[in-house]
């Protein structure tokens, strides 16, 4: 933030220093803008514009760019201007104390007035637009302001606070903004970063982190992004640009050098436990093989408990779904004991919805490669509101690839095929995990500046476009559960005979699920291993062997209700694991535990052998560096993009008197590249009786002296164009500033003749390291007679204030003069 004066800082501290909301601010000319981040307003659902010199509240504009009325404070005795006057008027100690107390009281009144205004907006439905809260703002080189909102929209404003246009390229909250040159960088809560030009056109986007991007900064040729989990990554400030295609092609040719294939075994088990509890022997029979060499164990249970009270509670507040139940906890504890939880495995996630429960255990030596665990639930019963039917899911990132596990329980009964299909469709389309999904491959996300060049196809970043299910973007999806598909067109006795003869091929022809999948009605694009075990439903409890099939009055036909299906990254064109096909799985075991008799269903297990392609980032960064050093075309492009355009200034000596205004012209002589300029005040000196500058003081971060106005202080100059900068003398008396009744006067300006050294810093649009500087001496003469500039330095202590020589200097009045007379001038 540019320095404007100490009083306004005190004002902001009193008004907004303790309410817990963060603010962002910026200066534009003589305007100071304050925006409350994460809330709709500081005062009345809007943003504030202050005059940095007179300290006046100029106007307040809301999120739609409409000017808010300032009569919201009408219930107060004094206005903000009155408070300002009271803060700057010197008086007795008693008066100072009264002033401070009065100011704080009126500050409180102002906040109360703001609350009333917000309540009025709420009555109008203003809080319905809560997702449009301002979260970030910046000012770009062309003098425009940009704000980012909680709904992902970007808003462009001019320097007076007028709303110009809106853009929305990503439906997730904007967390931070950054700008350099002709680019605007946007960081989102999904971990996505996008790059726009100054007109708001989207140039590119990619997944930068697996969690939200909270800060961005420019330096050393890179834009650095900070994620919420603490990770920092750097992205070349030149990209997207002409380098991308070359680097992408070069790196693709070396893909085999930095690609690593990791093998992982996953055990997925499903069991409808029929509201019962299993013996330890049953759990060992079902899960014992998982204690071998599998890295991840996922368990899906159905009908953990199905009482009316449980279902009602789940529908009302989903307390059971979020916190689990005693029955669910019993199962988690028993399975954990069976898997030697703590010593061999660790449970990393679970989710319960009424009778549905899913849980995941990860082997200890794999935990370092597993993260971003998240859960979700979708009820399908009784109007899509009750959890007696539905699905619960877990999503993880392992070796930087996303895998989803979905435990389902669909509609029952032989004839309810269409309802089962509809249940699957509802689950697949609506299951949404808590965190924004970053499902693009790490080859497109990456962890170094080398990777950003691969983002061209992923302009929308890691979030799904509206209408595309999250599950469709995972690298691998595994569905398990009691799908309830039955055998069709066969009698009970026929089914029993074929089962006893183990004629499973003929029985599979009668399987409803297989038939529906073949015609594309359900589980589209998914696969299942060949079933070589008997139907798993329906059995009499505690009846061993195949003789245990339902022999009661209903004589339900045996069926493969309990299944495991999956989809990996394979397509018709690519079947081998690589960065283009990052997850390829094979099923090494698919069977049912027919010896378990604790339920009317048999538990089923499926063991996957999964190959996962990942990038060895250390190797790829090394290859990237080698390409950057050795490729001549790349080096030439970098040199051209980093060139600082040749510029000249119309003068390097300016005298101001009696509120004079002078025009400083900066000419970009380069016919091809834009030039960025920024004007700072390097220091200020006092002019002694001999007209010499002495007692030099650096301005540091305090900006321009109070008597000097420079507009604009930064900007962009097109090739062969001229920027005109107004250098204006502001003459008004110095006022003593009070803070908490104590005079504070360290920054007050002297009333004698003064001299400031301005530095015009010129850089190229892609060069963050180097600048070409023009120094300009600006003298403020208070005497009636114009001071003479003595070109002779009087000593080493006066060098800072001595004349900056220009042999080719001449007075120019118009832009035409500059074009005609300054073409051959050179910078000092």
mmCIF file of N, CA, C and O in Angstrom, residues 318-380:
data_model
loop_
_atom_site.group_PDB
_atom_site.id
_atom_site.type_symbol
_atom_site.label_atom_id
_atom_site.label_comp_id
_atom_site.label_asym_id
_atom_site.label_seq_id
_atom_site.Cartn_x
_atom_site.Cartn_y
_atom_site.Cartn_z
ATOM 1 N N UNK A 318 -28.944 -35.884 9.621
ATOM 2 C CA UNK A 318 -27.867 -36.766 9.190
ATOM 3 C C UNK A 318 -26.793 -36.860 10.271
ATOM 4 O O UNK A 318 -25.599 -36.873 9.998
ATOM 5 N N UNK A 319 -27.241 -36.895 11.516
ATOM 6 C CA UNK A 319 -26.308 -37.054 12.629
ATOM 7 C C UNK A 319 -25.561 -38.378 12.510
ATOM 8 O O UNK A 319 -24.360 -38.468 12.713
ATOM 9 N N UNK A 320 -26.295 -39.427 12.161
ATOM 10 C CA UNK A 320 -25.658 -40.729 11.988
ATOM 11 C C UNK A 320 -24.660 -40.669 10.847
ATOM 12 O O UNK A 320 -23.571 -41.218 10.913
ATOM 13 N N UNK A 321 -25.019 -39.975 9.792
ATOM 14 C CA UNK A 321 -24.137 -39.915 8.631
ATOM 15 C C UNK A 321 -22.838 -39.220 8.918
ATOM 16 O O UNK A 321 -21.782 -39.626 8.441
ATOM 17 N N UNK A 322 -22.889 -38.161 9.729
ATOM 18 C CA UNK A 322 -21.687 -37.386 9.984
ATOM 19 C C UNK A 322 -20.855 -37.967 11.116
ATOM 20 O O UNK A 322 -19.631 -37.927 11.080
ATOM 21 N N UNK A 323 -21.506 -38.495 12.127
ATOM 22 C CA UNK A 323 -20.775 -38.919 13.313
ATOM 23 C C UNK A 323 -20.734 -40.432 13.476
ATOM 24 O O UNK A 323 -20.041 -40.938 14.349
ATOM 25 N N UNK A 324 -21.443 -41.163 12.641
ATOM 26 C CA UNK A 324 -21.505 -42.599 12.805
ATOM 27 C C UNK A 324 -22.436 -42.984 13.935
ATOM 28 O O UNK A 324 -23.074 -42.154 14.574
ATOM 29 N N UNK A 325 -22.553 -44.271 14.183
ATOM 30 C CA UNK A 325 -23.417 -44.774 15.244
ATOM 31 C C UNK A 325 -22.650 -45.814 16.039
ATOM 32 O O UNK A 325 -21.538 -46.221 15.676
ATOM 33 N N UNK A 326 -23.238 -46.271 17.116
ATOM 34 C CA UNK A 326 -22.561 -47.286 17.935
ATOM 35 C C UNK A 326 -22.377 -48.573 17.150
ATOM 36 O O UNK A 326 -21.332 -49.239 17.262
ATOM 37 N N UNK A 327 -23.383 -48.933 16.346
ATOM 38 C CA UNK A 327 -23.251 -50.136 15.522
ATOM 39 C C UNK A 327 -22.150 -49.967 14.481
ATOM 40 O O UNK A 327 -21.341 -50.873 14.256
ATOM 41 N N UNK A 328 -22.121 -48.794 13.858
ATOM 42 C CA UNK A 328 -21.073 -48.533 12.881
ATOM 43 C C UNK A 328 -19.693 -48.538 13.514
ATOM 44 O O UNK A 328 -18.729 -49.061 12.935
ATOM 45 N N UNK A 329 -19.581 -47.964 14.713
ATOM 46 C CA UNK A 329 -18.297 -47.936 15.391
ATOM 47 C C UNK A 329 -17.844 -49.339 15.774
ATOM 48 O O UNK A 329 -16.640 -49.650 15.740
ATOM 49 N N UNK A 330 -18.793 -50.198 16.133
ATOM 50 C CA UNK A 330 -18.434 -51.588 16.449
ATOM 51 C C UNK A 330 -17.777 -52.255 15.258
ATOM 52 O O UNK A 330 -16.750 -52.943 15.390
ATOM 53 N N UNK A 331 -18.357 -52.051 14.073
ATOM 54 C CA UNK A 331 -17.786 -52.656 12.866
ATOM 55 C C UNK A 331 -16.408 -52.074 12.563
ATOM 56 O O UNK A 331 -15.479 -52.804 12.184
ATOM 57 N N UNK A 332 -16.241 -50.769 12.714
ATOM 58 C CA UNK A 332 -14.933 -50.159 12.456
ATOM 59 C C UNK A 332 -13.878 -50.715 13.402
ATOM 60 O O UNK A 332 -12.736 -50.997 12.992
ATOM 61 N N UNK A 333 -14.247 -50.882 14.672
ATOM 62 C CA UNK A 333 -13.286 -51.400 15.645
ATOM 63 C C UNK A 333 -12.925 -52.849 15.346
ATOM 64 O O UNK A 333 -11.742 -53.237 15.415
ATOM 65 N N UNK A 334 -13.905 -53.654 15.011
ATOM 66 C CA UNK A 334 -13.649 -55.068 14.757
ATOM 67 C C UNK A 334 -12.807 -55.260 13.491
ATOM 68 O O UNK A 334 -11.880 -56.081 13.473
ATOM 69 N N UNK A 335 -13.118 -54.522 12.444
ATOM 70 C CA UNK A 335 -12.327 -54.634 11.210
ATOM 71 C C UNK A 335 -10.917 -54.120 11.458
ATOM 72 O O UNK A 335 -9.937 -54.705 10.973
ATOM 73 N N UNK A 336 -10.797 -53.025 12.214
ATOM 74 C CA UNK A 336 -9.481 -52.500 12.530
ATOM 75 C C UNK A 336 -8.633 -53.507 13.287
ATOM 76 O O UNK A 336 -7.431 -53.658 13.017
ATOM 77 N N UNK A 337 -9.258 -54.216 14.224
ATOM 78 C CA UNK A 337 -8.525 -55.242 14.972
ATOM 79 C C UNK A 337 -8.088 -56.376 14.052
ATOM 80 O O UNK A 337 -6.960 -56.887 14.153
ATOM 81 N N UNK A 338 -8.961 -56.770 13.148
ATOM 82 C CA UNK A 338 -8.630 -57.844 12.201
ATOM 83 C C UNK A 338 -7.466 -57.458 11.304
ATOM 84 O O UNK A 338 -6.619 -58.299 10.965
ATOM 85 N N UNK A 339 -7.392 -56.203 10.941
ATOM 86 C CA UNK A 339 -6.330 -55.728 10.043
ATOM 87 C C UNK A 339 -5.082 -55.291 10.810
ATOM 88 O O UNK A 339 -4.156 -54.746 10.192
ATOM 89 N N UNK A 340 -5.076 -55.501 12.121
ATOM 90 C CA UNK A 340 -3.940 -55.072 12.937
ATOM 91 C C UNK A 340 -3.740 -53.563 12.818
ATOM 92 O O UNK A 340 -2.634 -53.075 12.553
ATOM 93 N N UNK A 341 -4.856 -52.842 13.002
ATOM 94 C CA UNK A 341 -4.807 -51.380 12.896
ATOM 95 C C UNK A 341 -3.871 -50.807 13.947
ATOM 96 O O UNK A 341 -3.891 -51.209 15.112
ATOM 97 N N UNK A 342 -3.040 -49.864 13.517
ATOM 98 C CA UNK A 342 -2.073 -49.246 14.395
ATOM 99 C C UNK A 342 -0.672 -49.736 14.121
ATOM 100 O O UNK A 342 0.263 -48.938 14.012
ATOM 101 N N UNK A 343 -0.513 -51.041 13.979
ATOM 102 C CA UNK A 343 0.809 -51.603 13.696
ATOM 103 C C UNK A 343 1.052 -51.777 12.204
ATOM 104 O O UNK A 343 2.130 -51.493 11.703
ATOM 105 N N UNK A 344 0.024 -52.263 11.493
ATOM 106 C CA UNK A 344 0.182 -52.535 10.059
ATOM 107 C C UNK A 344 -0.580 -51.546 9.209
ATOM 108 O O UNK A 344 -0.054 -51.037 8.217
ATOM 109 N N UNK A 345 -1.826 -51.272 9.581
ATOM 110 C CA UNK A 345 -2.688 -50.374 8.819
ATOM 111 C C UNK A 345 -3.128 -49.199 9.684
ATOM 112 O O UNK A 345 -3.087 -49.273 10.917
ATOM 113 N N UNK A 346 -3.571 -48.155 9.006
ATOM 114 C CA UNK A 346 -4.168 -47.016 9.688
ATOM 115 C C UNK A 346 -5.442 -46.624 8.945
ATOM 116 O O UNK A 346 -5.444 -46.514 7.713
ATOM 117 N N UNK A 347 -6.515 -46.433 9.715
ATOM 118 C CA UNK A 347 -7.767 -45.997 9.079
ATOM 119 C C UNK A 347 -7.650 -44.518 8.723
ATOM 120 O O UNK A 347 -7.353 -43.682 9.584
ATOM 121 N N UNK A 348 -7.916 -44.191 7.461
ATOM 122 C CA UNK A 348 -7.737 -42.817 6.992
ATOM 123 C C UNK A 348 -9.057 -42.128 6.676
ATOM 124 O O UNK A 348 -9.067 -40.913 6.424
ATOM 125 N N UNK A 349 -10.160 -42.853 6.668
ATOM 126 C CA UNK A 349 -11.431 -42.200 6.378
ATOM 127 C C UNK A 349 -12.585 -43.164 6.495
ATOM 128 O O UNK A 349 -12.433 -44.381 6.289
ATOM 129 N N UNK A 350 -13.759 -42.630 6.831
ATOM 130 C CA UNK A 350 -14.977 -43.439 6.880
ATOM 131 C C UNK A 350 -16.180 -42.525 6.722
ATOM 132 O O UNK A 350 -16.090 -41.318 6.931
ATOM 133 N N UNK A 351 -17.313 -43.129 6.327
ATOM 134 C CA UNK A 351 -18.551 -42.356 6.167
ATOM 135 C C UNK A 351 -19.728 -43.290 6.358
ATOM 136 O O UNK A 351 -19.752 -44.394 5.809
ATOM 137 N N UNK A 352 -20.691 -42.847 7.177
ATOM 138 C CA UNK A 352 -21.884 -43.640 7.415
ATOM 139 C C UNK A 352 -23.117 -42.826 7.063
ATOM 140 O O UNK A 352 -23.202 -41.634 7.369
ATOM 141 N N UNK A 353 -24.060 -43.455 6.418
ATOM 142 C CA UNK A 353 -25.369 -42.869 6.126
ATOM 143 C C UNK A 353 -26.408 -43.918 6.474
ATOM 144 O O UNK A 353 -26.617 -44.874 5.710
ATOM 145 N N UNK A 354 -27.025 -43.756 7.637
ATOM 146 C CA UNK A 354 -27.996 -44.738 8.127
ATOM 147 C C UNK A 354 -27.356 -46.119 8.115
ATOM 148 O O UNK A 354 -26.397 -46.369 8.835
ATOM 149 N N UNK A 355 -27.846 -47.045 7.274
ATOM 150 C CA UNK A 355 -27.312 -48.398 7.258
ATOM 151 C C UNK A 355 -26.096 -48.590 6.397
ATOM 152 O O UNK A 355 -25.501 -49.675 6.379
ATOM 153 N N UNK A 356 -25.679 -47.574 5.657
ATOM 154 C CA UNK A 356 -24.528 -47.672 4.761
ATOM 155 C C UNK A 356 -23.268 -47.195 5.467
ATOM 156 O O UNK A 356 -23.271 -46.152 6.133
ATOM 157 N N UNK A 357 -22.181 -47.941 5.312
ATOM 158 C CA UNK A 357 -20.914 -47.573 5.927
ATOM 159 C C UNK A 357 -19.779 -47.926 4.983
ATOM 160 O O UNK A 357 -19.728 -49.041 4.452
ATOM 161 N N UNK A 358 -18.876 -46.975 4.765
ATOM 162 C CA UNK A 358 -17.665 -47.231 4.001
ATOM 163 C C UNK A 358 -16.477 -46.765 4.826
ATOM 164 O O UNK A 358 -16.560 -45.746 5.537
ATOM 165 N N UNK A 359 -15.397 -47.512 4.772
ATOM 166 C CA UNK A 359 -14.192 -47.167 5.521
ATOM 167 C C UNK A 359 -12.973 -47.628 4.739
ATOM 168 O O UNK A 359 -13.041 -48.573 3.940
ATOM 169 N N UNK A 360 -11.844 -46.954 5.006
ATOM 170 C CA UNK A 360 -10.615 -47.237 4.265
ATOM 171 C C UNK A 360 -9.439 -47.317 5.237
ATOM 172 O O UNK A 360 -9.302 -46.488 6.137
ATOM 173 N N UNK A 361 -8.597 -48.336 5.023
ATOM 174 C CA UNK A 361 -7.365 -48.497 5.779
ATOM 175 C C UNK A 361 -6.191 -48.487 4.804
ATOM 176 O O UNK A 361 -6.274 -49.071 3.709
ATOM 177 N N UNK A 362 -5.103 -47.832 5.198
ATOM 178 C CA UNK A 362 -3.908 -47.724 4.363
ATOM 179 C C UNK A 362 -2.728 -48.313 5.122
ATOM 180 O O UNK A 362 -2.555 -48.039 6.323
ATOM 181 N N UNK A 363 -1.926 -49.114 4.423
ATOM 182 C CA UNK A 363 -0.732 -49.690 5.050
ATOM 183 C C UNK A 363 0.218 -48.563 5.442
ATOM 184 O O UNK A 363 0.353 -47.568 4.727
ATOM 185 N N UNK A 364 0.870 -48.721 6.561
ATOM 186 C CA UNK A 364 1.694 -47.651 7.122
ATOM 187 C C UNK A 364 2.771 -47.163 6.164
ATOM 188 O O UNK A 364 3.058 -45.971 6.094
ATOM 189 N N UNK A 365 3.394 -48.078 5.415
ATOM 190 C CA UNK A 365 4.471 -47.651 4.520
ATOM 191 C C UNK A 365 3.971 -46.930 3.279
ATOM 192 O O UNK A 365 4.761 -46.456 2.471
ATOM 193 N N UNK A 366 2.645 -46.857 3.117
ATOM 194 C CA UNK A 366 2.071 -46.163 1.965
ATOM 195 C C UNK A 366 1.489 -44.803 2.344
ATOM 196 O O UNK A 366 1.150 -43.999 1.468
ATOM 197 N N UNK A 367 1.399 -44.515 3.635
ATOM 198 C CA UNK A 367 0.706 -43.299 4.079
ATOM 199 C C UNK A 367 1.317 -42.032 3.494
ATOM 200 O O UNK A 367 0.603 -41.058 3.233
ATOM 201 N N UNK A 368 2.618 -42.027 3.281
ATOM 202 C CA UNK A 368 3.262 -40.822 2.760
ATOM 203 C C UNK A 368 2.816 -40.490 1.347
ATOM 204 O O UNK A 368 2.958 -39.355 0.900
ATOM 205 N N UNK A 369 2.265 -41.462 0.638
ATOM 206 C CA UNK A 369 1.859 -41.255 -0.752
ATOM 207 C C UNK A 369 0.345 -41.105 -0.901
ATOM 208 O O UNK A 369 -0.168 -41.062 -2.012
ATOM 209 N N UNK A 370 -0.375 -41.055 0.219
ATOM 210 C CA UNK A 370 -1.834 -40.954 0.207
ATOM 211 C C UNK A 370 -2.249 -39.645 0.871
ATOM 212 O O UNK A 370 -1.699 -39.276 1.912
ATOM 213 N N UNK A 371 -3.195 -38.954 0.273
ATOM 214 C CA UNK A 371 -3.682 -37.705 0.859
ATOM 215 C C UNK A 371 -5.001 -37.273 0.259
ATOM 216 O O UNK A 371 -5.610 -37.979 -0.556
ATOM 217 N N UNK A 372 -5.448 -36.081 0.668
ATOM 218 C CA UNK A 372 -6.691 -35.492 0.166
ATOM 219 C C UNK A 372 -7.873 -36.447 0.307
ATOM 220 O O UNK A 372 -8.668 -36.623 -0.620
ATOM 221 N N UNK A 373 -7.989 -37.092 1.464
ATOM 222 C CA UNK A 373 -9.105 -38.015 1.697
ATOM 223 C C UNK A 373 -10.368 -37.205 1.953
ATOM 224 O O UNK A 373 -10.368 -36.271 2.754
ATOM 225 N N UNK A 374 -11.436 -37.573 1.267
ATOM 226 C CA UNK A 374 -12.694 -36.860 1.444
ATOM 227 C C UNK A 374 -13.852 -37.838 1.316
ATOM 228 O O UNK A 374 -13.705 -38.922 0.727
ATOM 229 N N UNK A 375 -15.003 -37.465 1.869
ATOM 230 C CA UNK A 375 -16.150 -38.367 1.913
ATOM 231 C C UNK A 375 -17.397 -37.670 1.385
ATOM 232 O O UNK A 375 -17.479 -36.441 1.340
ATOM 233 N N UNK A 376 -18.374 -38.489 0.981
ATOM 234 C CA UNK A 376 -19.640 -37.946 0.467
ATOM 235 C C UNK A 376 -20.726 -38.992 0.674
ATOM 236 O O UNK A 376 -20.453 -40.174 0.897
ATOM 237 N N UNK A 377 -21.977 -38.553 0.596
ATOM 238 C CA UNK A 377 -23.120 -39.456 0.744
ATOM 239 C C UNK A 377 -24.264 -38.969 -0.129
ATOM 240 O O UNK A 377 -24.461 -37.755 -0.291
ATOM 241 N N UNK A 378 -25.025 -39.936 -0.683
ATOM 242 C CA UNK A 378 -26.192 -39.615 -1.512
ATOM 243 C C UNK A 378 -27.324 -40.550 -1.108
ATOM 244 O O UNK A 378 -27.261 -41.758 -1.364
ATOM 245 N N UNK A 379 -28.380 -40.046 -0.453
ATOM 246 C CA UNK A 379 -29.532 -40.906 -0.146
ATOM 247 C C UNK A 379 -30.408 -41.120 -1.382
ATOM 248 O O UNK A 379 -30.555 -40.224 -2.214
ATOM 249 N N UNK A 380 -30.970 -42.303 -1.497
ATOM 250 C CA UNK A 380 -31.834 -42.614 -2.638
ATOM 251 C C UNK A 380 -33.213 -43.102 -2.217
ATOM 252 O O UNK A 380 -34.093 -43.268 -3.074
#
